[in-house]
CSV table of C-alpha atoms in Angstrom, one decimal:
chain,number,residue,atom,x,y,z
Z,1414,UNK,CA,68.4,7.1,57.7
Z,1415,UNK,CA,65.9,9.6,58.8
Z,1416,UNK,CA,64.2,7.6,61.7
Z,1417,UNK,CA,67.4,6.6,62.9
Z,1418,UNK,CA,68.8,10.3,62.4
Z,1419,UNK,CA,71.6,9.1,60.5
Z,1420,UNK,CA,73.3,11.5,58.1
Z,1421,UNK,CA,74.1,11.0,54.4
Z,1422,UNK,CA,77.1,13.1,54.4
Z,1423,UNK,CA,79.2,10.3,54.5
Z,1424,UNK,CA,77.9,8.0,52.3
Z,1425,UNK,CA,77.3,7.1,49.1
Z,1426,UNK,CA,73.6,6.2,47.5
Z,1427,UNK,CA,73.8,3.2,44.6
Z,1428,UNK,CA,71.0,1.9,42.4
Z,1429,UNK,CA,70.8,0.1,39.6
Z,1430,UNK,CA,68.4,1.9,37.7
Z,1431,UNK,CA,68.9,5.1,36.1
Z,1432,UNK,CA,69.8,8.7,37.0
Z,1433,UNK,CA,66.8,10.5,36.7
Z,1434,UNK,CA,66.0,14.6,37.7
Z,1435,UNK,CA,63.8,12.8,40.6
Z,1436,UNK,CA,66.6,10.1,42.0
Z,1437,UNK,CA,69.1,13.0,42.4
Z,1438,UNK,CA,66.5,15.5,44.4
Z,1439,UNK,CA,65.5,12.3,46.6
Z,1440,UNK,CA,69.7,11.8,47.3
Z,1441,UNK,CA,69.9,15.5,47.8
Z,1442,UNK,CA,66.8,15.1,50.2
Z,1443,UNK,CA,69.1,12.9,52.1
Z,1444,UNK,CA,71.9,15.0,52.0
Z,1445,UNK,CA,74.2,12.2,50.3
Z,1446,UNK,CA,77.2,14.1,48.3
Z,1447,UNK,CA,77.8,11.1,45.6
Z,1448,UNK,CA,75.0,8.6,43.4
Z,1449,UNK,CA,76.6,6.2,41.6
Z,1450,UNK,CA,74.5,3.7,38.8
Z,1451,UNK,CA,75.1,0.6,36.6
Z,1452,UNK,CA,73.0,2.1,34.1
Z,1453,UNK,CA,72.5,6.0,32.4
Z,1454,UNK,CA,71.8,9.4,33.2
Z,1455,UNK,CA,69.2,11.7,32.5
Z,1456,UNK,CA,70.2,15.1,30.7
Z,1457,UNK,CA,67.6,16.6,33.4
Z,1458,UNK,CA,69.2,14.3,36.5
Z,1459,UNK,CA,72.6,15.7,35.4
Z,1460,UNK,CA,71.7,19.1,34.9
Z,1461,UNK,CA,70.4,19.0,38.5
Z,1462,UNK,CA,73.1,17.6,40.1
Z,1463,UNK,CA,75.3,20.1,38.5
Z,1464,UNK,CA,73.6,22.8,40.0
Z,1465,UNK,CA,73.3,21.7,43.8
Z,1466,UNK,CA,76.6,19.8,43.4
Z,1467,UNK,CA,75.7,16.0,43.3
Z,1468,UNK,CA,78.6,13.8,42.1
Z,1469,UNK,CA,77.1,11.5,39.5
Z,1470,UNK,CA,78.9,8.3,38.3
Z,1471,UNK,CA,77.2,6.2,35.8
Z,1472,UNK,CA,77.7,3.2,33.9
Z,1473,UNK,CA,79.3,1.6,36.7
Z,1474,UNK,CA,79.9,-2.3,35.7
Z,1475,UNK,CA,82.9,-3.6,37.0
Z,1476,UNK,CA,85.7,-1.8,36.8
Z,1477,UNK,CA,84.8,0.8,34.5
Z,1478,UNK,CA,82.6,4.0,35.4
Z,1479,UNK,CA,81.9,7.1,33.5
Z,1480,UNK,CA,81.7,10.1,36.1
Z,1481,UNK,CA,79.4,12.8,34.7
Z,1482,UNK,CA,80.0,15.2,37.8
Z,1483,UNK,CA,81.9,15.6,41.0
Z,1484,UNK,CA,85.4,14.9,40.0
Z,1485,UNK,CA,86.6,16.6,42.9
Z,1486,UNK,CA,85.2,13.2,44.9
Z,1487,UNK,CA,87.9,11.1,43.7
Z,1488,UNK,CA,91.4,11.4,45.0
Z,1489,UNK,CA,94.8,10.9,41.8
């Protein structure tokens, strides 16, 4: 996204591994609002995204998903 000068405002970064303190300052790096997992979160990854405002949403396996922070992302 950087060499192309693409933004990460819009988007939305997935892995499959977990939330760690160091996976949500990398998608913070890239300026991307939501991170979304299959698996966990760290008590340190979620205590970061809290403070800069990083919506986390883990355990995300079909159609069931925990969100851990940014509920404001999702529309009722």
């Amino acid at each position: 996204m950087w060499l192309e000068g693409i933004g990460g405002e819009d988007k939305i970064f997935y892995t499959t591994g977990r939330l760690t303190s160091e996976m949500v300052i990398k998608v913070a790096q890239m300026q991307v609002p939501l991170l979304l997992s299959r698996s966990g979160v760290t008590e340190m990854g979620l205590s970061i995204a809290q403070q800069i405002g990083i919506g986390l949403v883990a355990r995300a396996k079909g159609k069931h998903f925990l969100v851990f922070n940014g509920l404001e992302c999702f529309n009722s």
